[in-house]
Amino acid sequence: MTISSPYSMLSVEDALDITLEQTRLPGAVRRPLSKVRGAILAADIAAKEPLPPFPASTMDGYAVVAADGTGDYPMVGEVSAGALADFSVQPGTVAYITTGAPLPGGADAVVMIEETEKLQQGNGVPTIRINQNVAPGTNVRPIGVDVEAGQTVLAAGERLDPAEIGILATAGIVDVPVYPRPKVAVLSTGDELVDPAQKPGPGQIRDSNRAMLLAAIRAAGGDPIDLGISGDTQEALERRVRQGLAEADILLTSGGVSMGDLDLVKPLLEHAGTVHYGRVRMKPGKPVTFATADLEEGRRLVFGLPGNPVSSLVTFYLFVVPALRKMAGWPDPALRVVQARLAQPLPLDAYRPEYHRATLSWDGRRHCFLAASTGIQASSRLLSMRTANALLALPQREGVMAAGETVDALLIGEL
Ligand code: AMP
Ligand code: MG
């Protein structure tokens, strides 16, 4: 008798569509500027005041009446950044001014210091020689030239990185509505697993997936929760899964989704919620499972990731990262794709599209990304993800893809 999976095999595209369809956007929360880096803004932001709020000098030099032109003029005062002049500049006079200082009344331009000479005079009022003719407005930032009052400076859906945070600070906005970081819990399953700090006994191995996934969650903008290791018993597993659902928006389990007797995750998820898929045509990661559970506190996503470390991380990037991004408010949550040329020939799989781990680098001579394979692609061999910044989407086909051919590369790290 052959045992077949009760789950139909979906394409990666269909599985991803279902995942994103089932992912809900949470309500926005207000957060202070110091806590929003990487978050997505939930509302448009308008500036209340213009910037600069006064006509400001862009140079150290002399505030002048432009029509006066070159010549020797008495200096009637000084104004530096942070204060208003208590005098005005009449035609035939100049005033010393520093960068960022408000232009004194009467002046309409600034001559930079390099185009002037200071001629000392006996009575204490220096005479300034102006060596350059300037047009009105020269070296002056008019009111509102950088930002107009009422202008939308940031739009809903934009990500808050350093520049955007600077813009908010300029506008005097010290807390903003953003989507919260999704809380993502990780549970490793398997009787064979011990904590990385322990020496494995006979038949045991160290749990690599939990530390790896917790780090991957943080890198993807989530808040990780460590649920530890569960043995392969119904009770232990169920207790941890309930805990994960109570504490997190997204629960990740690793292991226990294959076809063995002790692969208990799928039946458990059928019981705890709705399983949307349990098999995907891909290599590695075929048994990846996705379920939702609707609690009073809201919708939970559950991903049953395969136990093999590479399968676990590849399915995390392909399915969990887009879901996490959508939940964090990203308007376009998909992994970014670039085209890359193969540095060496790669074997193809006749039955499943393969996500081949590769390191992309820019080839400055040929003006393209070059994809270097990380070597043997066994799903147990985590070294095949070492230094990988891309998953090459290799087509399902017999044969080999030749060196120099172009493939889609899904970015999982910095280029
Ligand atoms: P499973 O999906 O539970 O059938 O596990 C598949 C393979 O991955 C087995 O060789 C497991 O020992 C291994 N494995 C499962 N979970 C982990 C883990 N957390 N860390 C390292 N290897 C694991
Ligand atoms: Mg297992």
PDB file of C-alpha atoms in Angstrom, residues 7-208:
ATOM      1  CA  TYR A   7      -2.754  17.729   0.641  1.00  0.00           C
ATOM      2  CA  SER A   8      -2.751  18.755  -3.000  1.00  0.00           C
ATOM      3  CA  MET A   9       0.479  20.171  -4.348  1.00  0.00           C
ATOM      4  CA  LEU A  10       0.323  23.953  -4.929  1.00  0.00           C
ATOM      5  CA  SER A  11       2.688  26.083  -6.968  1.00  0.00           C
ATOM      6  CA  VAL A  12       4.845  28.542  -5.015  1.00  0.00           C
ATOM      7  CA  GLU A  13       2.911  31.426  -6.627  1.00  0.00           C
ATOM      8  CA  ASP A  14      -0.479  30.059  -5.566  1.00  0.00           C
ATOM      9  CA  ALA A  15       0.755  29.273  -2.068  1.00  0.00           C
ATOM     10  CA  LEU A  16       2.107  32.816  -1.734  1.00  0.00           C
ATOM     11  CA  ASP A  17      -1.147  34.331  -3.024  1.00  0.00           C
ATOM     12  CA  ILE A  18      -3.128  32.330  -0.458  1.00  0.00           C
ATOM     13  CA  THR A  19      -0.717  33.345   2.304  1.00  0.00           C
ATOM     14  CA  LEU A  20      -1.048  37.040   1.542  1.00  0.00           C
ATOM     15  CA  GLU A  21      -4.836  36.799   1.082  1.00  0.00           C
ATOM     16  CA  GLN A  22      -5.116  35.345   4.581  1.00  0.00           C
ATOM     17  CA  THR A  23      -2.836  37.970   6.147  1.00  0.00           C
ATOM     18  CA  ARG A  24      -4.611  40.881   7.832  1.00  0.00           C
ATOM     19  CA  LEU A  25      -3.267  44.379   8.383  1.00  0.00           C
ATOM     20  CA  PRO A  26      -3.406  45.302  12.084  1.00  0.00           C
ATOM     21  CA  GLY A  27      -4.511  48.689  13.441  1.00  0.00           C
ATOM     22  CA  ALA A  28      -1.941  51.484  13.586  1.00  0.00           C
ATOM     23  CA  VAL A  29      -0.245  52.528  16.837  1.00  0.00           C
ATOM     24  CA  ARG A  30       1.474  55.800  17.777  1.00  0.00           C
ATOM     25  CA  ARG A  31       5.179  55.474  18.417  1.00  0.00           C
ATOM     26  CA  PRO A  32       7.900  58.020  19.302  1.00  0.00           C
ATOM     27  CA  LEU A  33      10.532  58.828  16.670  1.00  0.00           C
ATOM     28  CA  SER A  34      13.197  56.842  18.534  1.00  0.00           C
ATOM     29  CA  LYS A  35      11.148  53.649  18.029  1.00  0.00           C
ATOM     30  CA  VAL A  36      10.003  53.830  14.397  1.00  0.00           C
ATOM     31  CA  ARG A  37      13.049  53.089  12.264  1.00  0.00           C
ATOM     32  CA  GLY A  38      12.018  50.538   9.626  1.00  0.00           C
ATOM     33  CA  ALA A  39       8.295  50.887  10.400  1.00  0.00           C
ATOM     34  CA  ILE A  40       5.673  51.781   7.779  1.00  0.00           C
ATOM     35  CA  LEU A  41       3.807  55.044   8.204  1.00  0.00           C
ATOM     36  CA  ALA A  42       0.021  54.628   8.554  1.00  0.00           C
ATOM     37  CA  ALA A  43      -1.058  58.192   7.612  1.00  0.00           C
ATOM     38  CA  ASP A  44       0.071  61.111   5.456  1.00  0.00           C
ATOM     39  CA  ILE A  45       2.129  63.728   7.284  1.00  0.00           C
ATOM     40  CA  ALA A  46       1.903  67.443   6.419  1.00  0.00           C
ATOM     41  CA  ALA A  47       4.274  70.186   7.554  1.00  0.00           C
ATOM     42  CA  LYS A  48       2.560  72.849   9.641  1.00  0.00           C
ATOM     43  CA  GLU A  49       5.235  75.508   9.096  1.00  0.00           C
ATOM     44  CA  PRO A  50       7.485  76.481   6.184  1.00  0.00           C
ATOM     45  CA  LEU A  51      11.186  75.623   6.129  1.00  0.00           C
ATOM     46  CA  PRO A  52      13.171  77.737   6.429  1.00  0.00           C
ATOM     47  CA  PRO A  53      10.767  79.811   8.521  1.00  0.00           C
ATOM     48  CA  PHE A  54      12.763  82.983   7.695  1.00  0.00           C
ATOM     49  CA  PRO A  55      14.983  84.024   4.754  1.00  0.00           C
ATOM     50  CA  ALA A  56      18.313  82.447   5.677  1.00  0.00           C
ATOM     51  CA  SER A  57      21.865  82.998   4.478  1.00  0.00           C
ATOM     52  CA  THR A  58      23.540  79.997   2.835  1.00  0.00           C
ATOM     53  CA  MET A  59      27.025  81.519   3.261  1.00  0.00           C
ATOM     54  CA  ASP A  60      29.295  83.232   5.722  1.00  0.00           C
ATOM     55  CA  GLY A  61      29.672  86.742   4.264  1.00  0.00           C
ATOM     56  CA  TYR A  62      27.946  90.118   4.114  1.00  0.00           C
ATOM     57  CA  ALA A  63      24.263  90.903   3.809  1.00  0.00           C
ATOM     58  CA  VAL A  64      23.923  93.616   1.171  1.00  0.00           C
ATOM     59  CA  VAL A  65      21.439  95.559  -0.905  1.00  0.00           C
ATOM     60  CA  ALA A  66      22.121  93.917  -4.268  1.00  0.00           C
ATOM     61  CA  ALA A  67      21.556  97.114  -6.246  1.00  0.00           C
ATOM     62  CA  ASP A  68      24.536  98.763  -4.464  1.00  0.00           C
ATOM     63  CA  GLY A  69      27.026  96.621  -6.439  1.00  0.00           C
ATOM     64  CA  THR A  70      30.767  96.537  -5.824  1.00  0.00           C
ATOM     65  CA  GLY A  71      32.444  99.200  -3.679  1.00  0.00           C
ATOM     66  CA  ASP A  72      33.428 100.063  -0.077  1.00  0.00           C
ATOM     67  CA  TYR A  73      30.589 100.139   2.509  1.00  0.00           C
ATOM     68  CA  PRO A  74      30.414 100.596   6.288  1.00  0.00           C
ATOM     69  CA  MET A  75      29.495  97.481   8.265  1.00  0.00           C
ATOM     70  CA  VAL A  76      26.465  98.404  10.392  1.00  0.00           C
ATOM     71  CA  GLY A  77      26.153  95.216  12.403  1.00  0.00           C
ATOM     72  CA  GLU A  78      26.555  91.455  12.716  1.00  0.00           C
ATOM     73  CA  VAL A  79      24.004  88.669  12.765  1.00  0.00           C
ATOM     74  CA  SER A  80      24.680  85.018  13.463  1.00  0.00           C
ATOM     75  CA  ALA A  81      22.514  81.872  13.290  1.00  0.00           C
ATOM     76  CA  GLY A  82      19.935  81.647  16.061  1.00  0.00           C
ATOM     77  CA  ALA A  83      19.164  85.364  16.494  1.00  0.00           C
ATOM     78  CA  LEU A  84      17.348  88.102  14.627  1.00  0.00           C
ATOM     79  CA  ALA A  85      19.203  91.346  13.739  1.00  0.00           C
ATOM     80  CA  ASP A  86      18.099  94.367  15.782  1.00  0.00           C
ATOM     81  CA  PHE A  87      19.036  96.668  12.896  1.00  0.00           C
ATOM     82  CA  SER A  88      18.306  96.895   9.203  1.00  0.00           C
ATOM     83  CA  VAL A  89      20.640  97.238   6.230  1.00  0.00           C
ATOM     84  CA  GLN A  90      20.095 100.557   4.461  1.00  0.00           C
ATOM     85  CA  PRO A  91      21.331 101.089   0.875  1.00  0.00           C
ATOM     86  CA  GLY A  92      25.020 101.905   1.041  1.00  0.00           C
ATOM     87  CA  THR A  93      25.683  99.702   4.110  1.00  0.00           C
ATOM     88  CA  VAL A  94      26.418  95.997   4.746  1.00  0.00           C
ATOM     89  CA  ALA A  95      26.203  93.612   7.727  1.00  0.00           C
ATOM     90  CA  TYR A  96      28.270  90.579   8.643  1.00  0.00           C
ATOM     91  CA  ILE A  97      26.187  87.359   8.486  1.00  0.00           C
ATOM     92  CA  THR A  98      26.848  83.642   9.145  1.00  0.00           C
ATOM     93  CA  THR A  99      25.403  80.549   7.449  1.00  0.00           C
ATOM     94  CA  GLY A 100      21.847  79.852   8.613  1.00  0.00           C
ATOM     95  CA  ALA A 101      21.322  83.341  10.091  1.00  0.00           C
ATOM     96  CA  PRO A 102      18.153  85.308   9.239  1.00  0.00           C
ATOM     97  CA  LEU A 103      18.720  87.992   6.615  1.00  0.00           C
ATOM     98  CA  PRO A 104      18.400  91.423   8.272  1.00  0.00           C
ATOM     99  CA  GLY A 105      15.604  93.717   7.087  1.00  0.00           C
ATOM    100  CA  GLY A 106      16.561  95.831   4.066  1.00  0.00           C
ATOM    101  CA  ALA A 107      19.147  93.360   2.755  1.00  0.00           C
ATOM    102  CA  ASP A 108      18.214  91.189  -0.228  1.00  0.00           C
ATOM    103  CA  ALA A 109      21.385  89.190  -0.945  1.00  0.00           C
ATOM    104  CA  VAL A 110      24.589  87.862   0.597  1.00  0.00           C
ATOM    105  CA  VAL A 111      28.114  88.237  -0.809  1.00  0.00           C
ATOM    106  CA  MET A 112      30.316  85.399   0.356  1.00  0.00           C
ATOM    107  CA  ILE A 113      33.285  86.289   2.514  1.00  0.00           C
ATOM    108  CA  GLU A 114      35.798  85.176  -0.143  1.00  0.00           C
ATOM    109  CA  GLU A 115      34.562  87.999  -2.410  1.00  0.00           C
ATOM    110  CA  THR A 116      35.146  90.713   0.217  1.00  0.00           C
ATOM    111  CA  GLU A 117      37.965  92.458   2.118  1.00  0.00           C
ATOM    112  CA  LYS A 118      37.781  94.015   5.559  1.00  0.00           C
ATOM    113  CA  LEU A 119      39.391  97.481   5.584  1.00  0.00           C
ATOM    114  CA  GLN A 120      39.996  98.662   9.182  1.00  0.00           C
ATOM    115  CA  GLN A 121      39.107 102.294   9.930  1.00  0.00           C
ATOM    116  CA  GLY A 122      40.072 104.644  12.737  1.00  0.00           C
ATOM    117  CA  ASN A 123      36.582 105.247  14.215  1.00  0.00           C
ATOM    118  CA  GLY A 124      35.971 101.533  14.914  1.00  0.00           C
ATOM    119  CA  VAL A 125      33.339 100.952  12.201  1.00  0.00           C
ATOM    120  CA  PRO A 126      35.010  98.664   9.675  1.00  0.00           C
ATOM    121  CA  THR A 127      34.635  99.273   5.979  1.00  0.00           C
ATOM    122  CA  ILE A 128      33.969  96.258   3.833  1.00  0.00           C
ATOM    123  CA  ARG A 129      35.133  96.105   0.251  1.00  0.00           C
ATOM    124  CA  ILE A 130      32.615  94.185  -1.870  1.00  0.00           C
ATOM    125  CA  ASN A 131      34.353  92.716  -4.932  1.00  0.00           C
ATOM    126  CA  GLN A 132      31.393  90.990  -6.572  1.00  0.00           C
ATOM    127  CA  ASN A 133      28.089  92.139  -8.051  1.00  0.00           C
ATOM    128  CA  VAL A 134      25.197  89.893  -6.981  1.00  0.00           C
ATOM    129  CA  ALA A 135      21.566  89.622  -8.035  1.00  0.00           C
ATOM    130  CA  PRO A 136      18.764  89.939  -5.437  1.00  0.00           C
ATOM    131  CA  GLY A 137      18.277  86.579  -3.697  1.00  0.00           C
ATOM    132  CA  THR A 138      21.879  85.408  -4.171  1.00  0.00           C
ATOM    133  CA  ASN A 139      22.996  83.087  -1.336  1.00  0.00           C
ATOM    134  CA  VAL A 140      19.627  83.393   0.411  1.00  0.00           C
ATOM    135  CA  ARG A 141      17.142  80.542   1.027  1.00  0.00           C
ATOM    136  CA  PRO A 142      13.697  82.160   0.841  1.00  0.00           C
ATOM    137  CA  ILE A 143      10.941  81.223   3.316  1.00  0.00           C
ATOM    138  CA  GLY A 144       9.511  77.769   2.491  1.00  0.00           C
ATOM    139  CA  VAL A 145      12.000  76.921  -0.268  1.00  0.00           C
ATOM    140  CA  ASP A 146      12.735  73.485   1.242  1.00  0.00           C
ATOM    141  CA  VAL A 147       9.268  72.749   2.643  1.00  0.00           C
ATOM    142  CA  GLU A 148       6.096  74.774   2.112  1.00  0.00           C
ATOM    143  CA  ALA A 149       3.547  75.148   4.908  1.00  0.00           C
ATOM    144  CA  GLY A 150       0.869  72.473   4.494  1.00  0.00           C
ATOM    145  CA  GLN A 151       2.965  70.377   2.107  1.00  0.00           C
ATOM    146  CA  THR A 152       2.650  66.581   2.450  1.00  0.00           C
ATOM    147  CA  VAL A 153       6.190  65.605   3.399  1.00  0.00           C
ATOM    148  CA  LEU A 154       5.570  61.857   3.917  1.00  0.00           C
ATOM    149  CA  ALA A 155       2.808  59.593   2.625  1.00  0.00           C
ATOM    150  CA  ALA A 156       1.049  56.617   4.211  1.00  0.00           C
ATOM    151  CA  GLY A 157       2.811  53.402   3.212  1.00  0.00           C
ATOM    152  CA  GLU A 158       6.298  54.921   3.204  1.00  0.00           C
ATOM    153  CA  ARG A 159       9.006  53.303   5.272  1.00  0.00           C
ATOM    154  CA  LEU A 160      10.619  55.347   8.040  1.00  0.00           C
ATOM    155  CA  ASP A 161      14.351  55.254   7.545  1.00  0.00           C
ATOM    156  CA  PRO A 162      16.848  57.893   8.726  1.00  0.00           C
ATOM    157  CA  ALA A 163      15.918  60.584   6.169  1.00  0.00           C
ATOM    158  CA  GLU A 164      12.185  60.207   6.835  1.00  0.00           C
ATOM    159  CA  ILE A 165      12.804  60.423  10.580  1.00  0.00           C
ATOM    160  CA  GLY A 166      14.791  63.625   9.986  1.00  0.00           C
ATOM    161  CA  ILE A 167      11.863  65.036   8.001  1.00  0.00           C
ATOM    162  CA  LEU A 168       9.479  64.255  10.874  1.00  0.00           C
ATOM    163  CA  ALA A 169      11.847  65.902  13.359  1.00  0.00           C
ATOM    164  CA  THR A 170      12.058  69.009  11.162  1.00  0.00           C
ATOM    165  CA  ALA A 171       8.268  69.181  11.038  1.00  0.00           C
ATOM    166  CA  GLY A 172       8.119  68.933  14.845  1.00  0.00           C
ATOM    167  CA  ILE A 173       6.278  65.599  14.748  1.00  0.00           C
ATOM    168  CA  VAL A 174       7.611  63.508  17.625  1.00  0.00           C
ATOM    169  CA  ASP A 175       5.237  60.569  17.468  1.00  0.00           C
ATOM    170  CA  VAL A 176       3.640  59.032  14.413  1.00  0.00           C
ATOM    171  CA  PRO A 177       1.052  56.393  13.507  1.00  0.00           C
ATOM    172  CA  VAL A 178       2.828  53.249  12.270  1.00  0.00           C
ATOM    173  CA  TYR A 179       2.027  49.556  11.942  1.00  0.00           C
ATOM    174  CA  PRO A 180       3.427  47.609  14.899  1.00  0.00           C
ATOM    175  CA  ARG A 181       6.185  45.027  14.498  1.00  0.00           C
ATOM    176  CA  PRO A 182       4.562  41.622  14.138  1.00  0.00           C
ATOM    177  CA  LYS A 183       5.322  39.285  17.031  1.00  0.00           C
ATOM    178  CA  VAL A 184       6.647  36.006  15.690  1.00  0.00           C
ATOM    179  CA  ALA A 185       7.088  32.936  17.898  1.00  0.00           C
ATOM    180  CA  VAL A 186       9.393  30.026  17.038  1.00  0.00           C
ATOM    181  CA  LEU A 187       9.024  26.445  18.242  1.00  0.00           C
ATOM    182  CA  SER A 188      11.475  23.723  17.317  1.00  0.00           C
ATOM    183  CA  THR A 189      10.019  20.221  17.302  1.00  0.00           C
ATOM    184  CA  GLY A 190      11.867  16.911  17.438  1.00  0.00           C
ATOM    185  CA  ASP A 191      12.836  14.302  20.057  1.00  0.00           C
ATOM    186  CA  GLU A 192      16.360  14.363  18.671  1.00  0.00           C
ATOM    187  CA  LEU A 193      16.984  18.067  19.371  1.00  0.00           C
ATOM    188  CA  VAL A 194      19.052  19.541  22.191  1.00  0.00           C
ATOM    189  CA  ASP A 195      19.796  23.176  22.967  1.00  0.00           C
ATOM    190  CA  PRO A 196      22.918  24.499  21.169  1.00  0.00           C
ATOM    191  CA  ALA A 197      24.636  24.920  24.560  1.00  0.00           C
ATOM    192  CA  GLN A 198      24.328  21.180  25.243  1.00  0.00           C
ATOM    193  CA  LYS A 199      26.446  18.285  24.057  1.00  0.00           C
ATOM    194  CA  PRO A 200      24.228  15.979  22.012  1.00  0.00           C
ATOM    195  CA  GLY A 201      23.817  12.442  23.369  1.00  0.00           C
ATOM    196  CA  PRO A 202      23.581   9.347  21.174  1.00  0.00           C
ATOM    197  CA  GLY A 203      21.191   9.951  18.284  1.00  0.00           C
ATOM    198  CA  GLN A 204      20.784  13.623  19.160  1.00  0.00           C
ATOM    199  CA  ILE A 205      21.688  16.811  17.260  1.00  0.00           C
ATOM    200  CA  ARG A 206      21.729  20.471  18.197  1.00  0.00           C
ATOM    201  CA  ASP A 207      18.729  22.651  17.352  1.00  0.00           C
ATOM    202  CA  SER A 208      19.974  25.027  14.668  1.00  0.00           C
TER     203      SER A 208
END
